[in-house]
Amino acid sequence: QSALTQPASVSGSPGQSITISCTGTSGDVGDYNYVSWYQHHPGKAPKLMIYDVSKRPSGVSNRFSGSKSANTASLTISGLQAEDEADYYCSSYTSGSTYVFGTGTKVTVL
Amino acid sequence: QVQLVQSGAEVKKPGASVKVSCKASGNTFSGHYMSWVRQAPGQGPEWMGWINPNSGGTNYAQKFQGWVVMTRDTTISTVYMELSRLTSDDTAVYYCALSYAPHTSFDYWGQGTLVIVSS
């Protein structure tokens, strides 16, 4: 199972919006609405930000939103804040009854 | 609220085995699935497999079959991940992560356990 493809880095100024892509195949992202996104500050536990493509867990800011088109899922962060600076990973359920993660994106707030 | 607390860092020699524990609190132990995810330095996360703490059933990623064993002790709400025949490539942070079904998101994560394999 190959990792989902994410851009290595994305940056933006405070207040701006950024979008992170997550490209998979018809055997994972394209076939299932079980795509999730995680925020990871180094040294801390990852945090669930989006599940089932576009749903937000309780307590997660509505500045975070998710979507999917064909084999590519996306995470958009609007109104970028300094605290959003972190690594972001997508994950998808797969046809092999397993999970696959993305390569990861480092978000930098300029 | 669920909390997952993992055991401490380990340093192992090549060829050895390591056993990492993950204790759940918050009265959600039996009705969920616990996955193990590892992240090597500079790489993305890698899903290793899950265990159903209630039934003891497991589902391992093909890469880890015959190499990893996941077990649980329901009396103390703890799951374990044992990886054998360690090499330097197994140096990573190992996380336990809880999902409410065997295909859904990882809603809660442990703090991670650093395993270093070095001679």
mmCIF file of C-alpha atoms in Angstrom:
data_model
loop_
_atom_site.group_PDB
_atom_site.id
_atom_site.type_symbol
_atom_site.label_atom_id
_atom_site.label_comp_id
_atom_site.label_asym_id
_atom_site.label_seq_id
_atom_site.Cartn_x
_atom_site.Cartn_y
_atom_site.Cartn_z
ATOM 1 C CA GLN A 1 0.000 0.000 0.000
ATOM 2 C CA SER A 2 1.630 3.253 -1.099
ATOM 3 C CA ALA A 3 1.381 6.344 1.062
ATOM 4 C CA LEU A 4 -1.063 9.054 0.075
ATOM 5 C CA THR A 5 0.650 12.004 -1.592
ATOM 6 C CA GLN A 6 0.703 15.375 0.159
ATOM 7 C CA PRO A 7 2.743 18.505 -0.574
ATOM 8 C CA ALA A 8 5.794 18.638 1.662
ATOM 9 C CA SER A 9 5.082 22.171 2.806
ATOM 10 C CA VAL A 10 2.459 24.890 2.605
ATOM 11 C CA SER A 11 2.766 28.379 4.019
ATOM 12 C CA GLY A 12 0.555 31.403 4.495
ATOM 13 C CA SER A 13 0.289 34.648 6.352
ATOM 14 C CA PRO A 14 -1.963 35.102 9.370
ATOM 15 C CA GLY A 15 -5.567 35.465 8.287
ATOM 16 C CA GLN A 16 -5.055 33.819 4.935
ATOM 17 C CA SER A 17 -6.495 30.500 3.805
ATOM 18 C CA ILE A 18 -4.439 27.516 2.754
ATOM 19 C CA THR A 19 -5.373 24.151 1.284
ATOM 20 C CA ILE A 20 -3.530 20.876 1.660
ATOM 21 C CA SER A 21 -4.162 18.125 -0.875
ATOM 22 C CA CYS A 22 -4.056 14.389 -0.275
ATOM 23 C CA THR A 23 -3.971 12.223 -3.375
ATOM 24 C CA GLY A 24 -4.646 8.517 -3.293
ATOM 25 C CA THR A 25 -6.179 5.932 -5.578
ATOM 26 C CA SER A 26 -9.482 4.263 -6.330
ATOM 27 C CA GLY A 27 -8.569 1.690 -3.693
ATOM 28 C CA ASP A 28 -8.545 4.179 -0.867
ATOM 29 C CA VAL A 29 -9.500 7.878 -1.062
ATOM 30 C CA GLY A 30 -11.545 7.421 -4.224
ATOM 31 C CA ASP A 31 -13.632 4.529 -2.929
ATOM 32 C CA TYR A 32 -14.274 5.467 0.690
ATOM 33 C CA ASN A 33 -15.557 8.471 2.578
ATOM 34 C CA TYR A 34 -13.329 7.512 5.492
ATOM 35 C CA VAL A 35 -10.703 10.169 5.018
ATOM 36 C CA SER A 36 -9.434 11.888 8.146
ATOM 37 C CA TRP A 37 -6.934 14.619 8.906
ATOM 38 C CA TYR A 38 -4.588 14.957 11.855
ATOM 39 C CA GLN A 39 -2.642 17.881 13.263
ATOM 40 C CA HIS A 40 0.671 16.987 14.820
ATOM 41 C CA HIS A 41 2.837 19.273 16.873
ATOM 42 C CA PRO A 42 6.222 17.544 17.297
ATOM 43 C CA GLY A 43 6.545 15.810 20.627
ATOM 44 C CA LYS A 44 2.801 15.740 21.184
ATOM 45 C CA ALA A 45 0.049 13.285 20.369
ATOM 46 C CA PRO A 46 -1.591 13.767 16.971
ATOM 47 C CA LYS A 47 -5.030 15.395 17.070
ATOM 48 C CA LEU A 48 -8.015 14.506 14.920
ATOM 49 C CA MET A 49 -9.175 17.562 12.963
ATOM 50 C CA ILE A 50 -11.497 16.141 10.295
ATOM 51 C CA TYR A 51 -13.146 12.737 9.912
ATOM 52 C CA ASP A 52 -15.342 11.131 7.251
ATOM 53 C CA VAL A 53 -13.954 13.607 4.672
ATOM 54 C CA SER A 54 -15.634 16.737 6.009
ATOM 55 C CA LYS A 55 -16.890 16.284 9.579
ATOM 56 C CA ARG A 56 -15.371 18.183 12.476
ATOM 57 C CA PRO A 57 -15.045 16.654 15.935
ATOM 58 C CA SER A 58 -16.431 18.604 18.814
ATOM 59 C CA GLY A 59 -13.983 21.284 19.901
ATOM 60 C CA VAL A 60 -12.211 21.678 16.582
ATOM 61 C CA SER A 61 -12.370 25.171 15.148
ATOM 62 C CA ASN A 62 -14.677 25.738 12.194
ATOM 63 C CA ARG A 63 -11.702 27.303 10.446
ATOM 64 C CA PHE A 64 -10.818 23.737 9.476
ATOM 65 C CA SER A 65 -12.800 22.120 6.689
ATOM 66 C CA GLY A 66 -12.436 19.066 4.481
ATOM 67 C CA SER A 67 -13.600 17.944 1.069
ATOM 68 C CA LYS A 68 -12.990 15.289 -1.543
ATOM 69 C CA SER A 69 -13.096 15.006 -5.303
ATOM 70 C CA ALA A 70 -12.365 11.670 -6.978
ATOM 71 C CA ASN A 71 -9.053 10.382 -5.593
ATOM 72 C CA THR A 72 -8.012 13.638 -3.908
ATOM 73 C CA ALA A 73 -9.053 14.902 -0.505
ATOM 74 C CA SER A 74 -8.321 18.401 0.744
ATOM 75 C CA LEU A 75 -7.993 20.180 4.060
ATOM 76 C CA THR A 76 -8.567 23.924 4.124
ATOM 77 C CA ILE A 77 -7.506 26.128 6.990
ATOM 78 C CA SER A 78 -9.095 29.560 6.853
ATOM 79 C CA GLY A 79 -8.109 32.563 8.922
ATOM 80 C CA LEU A 80 -4.661 31.076 9.462
ATOM 81 C CA GLN A 81 -3.303 31.536 12.998
ATOM 82 C CA ALA A 82 0.134 31.052 14.507
ATOM 83 C CA GLU A 83 -1.126 28.070 16.498
ATOM 84 C CA ASP A 84 -1.968 26.289 13.236
ATOM 85 C CA GLU A 85 1.718 25.846 12.497
ATOM 86 C CA ALA A 86 2.228 22.075 12.654
ATOM 87 C CA ASP A 87 2.508 18.942 10.565
ATOM 88 C CA TYR A 88 -0.706 17.676 8.978
ATOM 89 C CA TYR A 89 -1.396 14.115 7.844
ATOM 90 C CA CYS A 90 -4.317 12.624 5.977
ATOM 91 C CA SER A 91 -5.417 9.039 6.342
ATOM 92 C CA SER A 92 -7.828 6.795 4.469
ATOM 93 C CA TYR A 93 -9.399 3.406 4.910
ATOM 94 C CA THR A 94 -8.475 1.071 2.070
ATOM 95 C CA SER A 95 -9.949 -1.783 0.083
ATOM 96 C CA GLY A 96 -7.573 -4.125 1.876
ATOM 97 C CA SER A 97 -9.336 -3.389 5.185
ATOM 98 C CA THR A 98 -6.314 -1.412 6.299
ATOM 99 C CA TYR A 99 -5.393 2.234 6.679
ATOM 100 C CA VAL A 100 -2.935 4.327 4.748
ATOM 101 C CA PHE A 101 -1.477 7.663 5.796
ATOM 102 C CA GLY A 102 -0.256 10.613 3.796
ATOM 103 C CA THR A 103 3.342 11.705 3.434
ATOM 104 C CA GLY A 104 2.671 14.746 5.588
ATOM 105 C CA THR A 105 2.594 18.510 5.087
ATOM 106 C CA LYS A 106 4.422 21.062 7.169
ATOM 107 C CA VAL A 107 2.325 24.196 7.568
ATOM 108 C CA THR A 108 4.253 27.384 8.223
ATOM 109 C CA VAL A 109 2.621 30.614 9.310
ATOM 110 C CA LEU A 110 4.716 33.448 7.929
ATOM 111 C CA GLN B 1 -12.910 11.898 27.601
ATOM 112 C CA VAL B 2 -10.584 9.058 26.691
ATOM 113 C CA GLN B 3 -6.944 9.042 27.721
ATOM 114 C CA LEU B 4 -4.327 6.689 26.340
ATOM 115 C CA VAL B 5 -1.094 6.419 28.299
ATOM 116 C CA GLN B 6 1.809 4.521 26.815
ATOM 117 C CA SER B 7 4.899 2.974 28.347
ATOM 118 C CA GLY B 8 8.251 4.720 28.309
ATOM 119 C CA ALA B 9 11.048 4.892 25.797
ATOM 120 C CA GLU B 10 13.035 1.780 24.949
ATOM 121 C CA VAL B 11 16.515 1.139 23.601
ATOM 122 C CA LYS B 12 16.993 -2.258 22.019
ATOM 123 C CA LYS B 13 19.749 -4.099 20.206
ATOM 124 C CA PRO B 14 19.218 -5.452 16.684
ATOM 125 C CA GLY B 15 17.498 -8.820 16.741
ATOM 126 C CA ALA B 16 15.740 -8.152 20.026
ATOM 127 C CA SER B 17 12.004 -7.673 20.624
ATOM 128 C CA VAL B 18 10.143 -4.750 22.146
ATOM 129 C CA LYS B 19 6.769 -4.707 23.876
ATOM 130 C CA VAL B 20 4.931 -1.401 24.207
ATOM 131 C CA SER B 21 1.841 -0.932 26.334
ATOM 132 C CA CYS B 22 -1.097 1.440 26.044
ATOM 133 C CA LYS B 23 -3.507 1.910 28.951
ATOM 134 C CA ALA B 24 -6.936 3.373 28.250
ATOM 135 C CA SER B 25 -9.046 5.261 30.728
ATOM 136 C CA GLY B 26 -12.427 6.873 30.397
ATOM 137 C CA ASN B 27 -14.584 3.728 30.328
ATOM 138 C CA THR B 28 -14.287 3.136 26.576
ATOM 139 C CA PHE B 29 -11.943 0.207 26.522
ATOM 140 C CA SER B 30 -14.109 -2.678 25.424
ATOM 141 C CA GLY B 31 -16.188 -1.140 22.646
ATOM 142 C CA HIS B 32 -13.453 0.101 20.352
ATOM 143 C CA TYR B 33 -10.509 -0.790 18.210
ATOM 144 C CA MET B 34 -6.962 0.076 19.101
ATOM 145 C CA SER B 35 -4.512 0.594 16.302
ATOM 146 C CA TRP B 36 -0.771 0.908 16.447
ATOM 147 C CA VAL B 37 0.841 3.506 14.228
ATOM 148 C CA ARG B 38 4.549 4.174 13.971
ATOM 149 C CA GLN B 39 6.457 7.136 12.642
ATOM 150 C CA ALA B 40 10.117 6.852 11.775
ATOM 151 C CA PRO B 41 12.280 9.988 11.788
ATOM 152 C CA GLY B 42 11.456 12.238 8.838
ATOM 153 C CA GLN B 43 8.721 9.954 7.542
ATOM 154 C CA GLY B 44 4.944 9.857 7.571
ATOM 155 C CA PRO B 45 2.947 7.629 9.886
ATOM 156 C CA GLU B 46 2.584 3.931 9.110
ATOM 157 C CA TRP B 47 -0.392 1.860 10.260
ATOM 158 C CA MET B 48 0.666 -1.463 11.739
ATOM 159 C CA GLY B 49 -2.646 -3.049 12.641
ATOM 160 C CA TRP B 50 -5.451 -3.041 15.198
ATOM 161 C CA ILE B 51 -6.767 -5.135 18.018
ATOM 162 C CA ASN B 52 -10.335 -5.322 19.242
ATOM 163 C CA PRO B 53 -9.888 -5.167 23.013
ATOM 164 C CA ASN B 54 -13.238 -6.845 23.594
ATOM 165 C CA SER B 55 -12.800 -9.930 21.422
ATOM 166 C CA GLY B 56 -9.024 -9.979 21.111
ATOM 167 C CA GLY B 57 -9.408 -10.120 17.339
ATOM 168 C CA THR B 58 -6.601 -8.587 15.323
ATOM 169 C CA ASN B 59 -5.963 -7.231 11.844
ATOM 170 C CA TYR B 60 -2.332 -6.668 10.916
ATOM 171 C CA ALA B 61 -0.981 -4.780 7.951
ATOM 172 C CA GLN B 62 0.484 -7.251 5.495
ATOM 173 C CA LYS B 63 3.963 -5.850 6.029
ATOM 174 C CA PHE B 64 3.858 -6.731 9.730
ATOM 175 C CA GLN B 65 2.214 -10.148 9.589
ATOM 176 C CA GLY B 66 4.357 -12.732 11.345
ATOM 177 C CA TRP B 67 6.397 -9.973 12.885
ATOM 178 C CA VAL B 68 4.056 -8.086 15.209
ATOM 179 C CA VAL B 69 1.737 -9.391 17.889
ATOM 180 C CA MET B 70 -0.985 -7.297 19.499
ATOM 181 C CA THR B 71 -2.575 -8.488 22.715
ATOM 182 C CA ARG B 72 -4.750 -7.095 25.470
ATOM 183 C CA ASP B 73 -5.423 -7.429 29.171
ATOM 184 C CA THR B 74 -9.027 -6.452 29.790
ATOM 185 C CA THR B 75 -8.597 -6.485 33.566
ATOM 186 C CA ILE B 76 -6.345 -3.433 33.378
ATOM 187 C CA SER B 77 -7.682 -1.874 30.147
ATOM 188 C CA THR B 78 -4.317 -2.225 28.469
ATOM 189 C CA VAL B 79 -3.256 -3.283 25.003
ATOM 190 C CA TYR B 80 0.221 -4.337 23.975
ATOM 191 C CA MET B 81 2.221 -4.301 20.777
ATOM 192 C CA GLU B 82 5.233 -6.594 20.513
ATOM 193 C CA LEU B 83 7.583 -6.287 17.554
ATOM 194 C CA SER B 84 10.294 -8.871 17.083
ATOM 195 C CA ARG B 85 13.539 -9.194 15.135
ATOM 196 C CA LEU B 86 14.208 -5.505 15.428
ATOM 197 C CA THR B 87 16.514 -3.694 13.019
ATOM 198 C CA SER B 88 17.608 -0.072 12.864
ATOM 199 C CA ASP B 89 14.717 0.541 10.454
ATOM 200 C CA ASP B 90 12.334 -0.038 13.352
ATOM 201 C CA THR B 91 13.617 3.033 15.167
ATOM 202 C CA ALA B 92 10.488 5.144 15.434
ATOM 203 C CA VAL B 93 7.866 6.635 17.696
ATOM 204 C CA TYR B 94 5.089 4.120 18.226
ATOM 205 C CA TYR B 95 1.562 5.366 18.950
ATOM 206 C CA CYS B 96 -1.591 3.635 19.994
ATOM 207 C CA ALA B 97 -4.711 5.202 18.485
ATOM 208 C CA LEU B 98 -8.352 4.472 19.249
ATOM 209 C CA SER B 99 -11.143 4.252 16.693
ATOM 210 C CA TYR B 100 -14.824 3.479 17.237
ATOM 211 C CA ALA B 101 -14.980 1.055 14.307
ATOM 212 C CA PRO B 102 -12.410 -0.890 12.284
ATOM 213 C CA HIS B 103 -12.532 1.572 9.409
ATOM 214 C CA THR B 104 -13.069 4.981 10.980
ATOM 215 C CA SER B 105 -10.863 7.790 12.185
ATOM 216 C CA PHE B 106 -8.424 7.665 15.069
ATOM 217 C CA ASP B 107 -10.228 9.775 17.619
ATOM 218 C CA TYR B 108 -7.688 9.520 20.423
ATOM 219 C CA TRP B 109 -3.956 8.959 20.454
ATOM 220 C CA GLY B 110 -1.401 7.998 23.039
ATOM 221 C CA GLN B 111 1.570 10.229 23.719
ATOM 222 C CA GLY B 112 3.920 7.987 21.768
ATOM 223 C CA THR B 113 6.756 5.673 22.749
ATOM 224 C CA LEU B 114 10.203 6.169 21.265
ATOM 225 C CA VAL B 115 11.901 2.908 20.367
ATOM 226 C CA ILE B 116 15.559 3.137 19.389
ATOM 227 C CA VAL B 117 17.264 0.137 17.858
ATOM 228 C CA SER B 118 21.011 0.439 18.048
ATOM 229 C CA SER B 119 23.983 -1.804 18.596
#
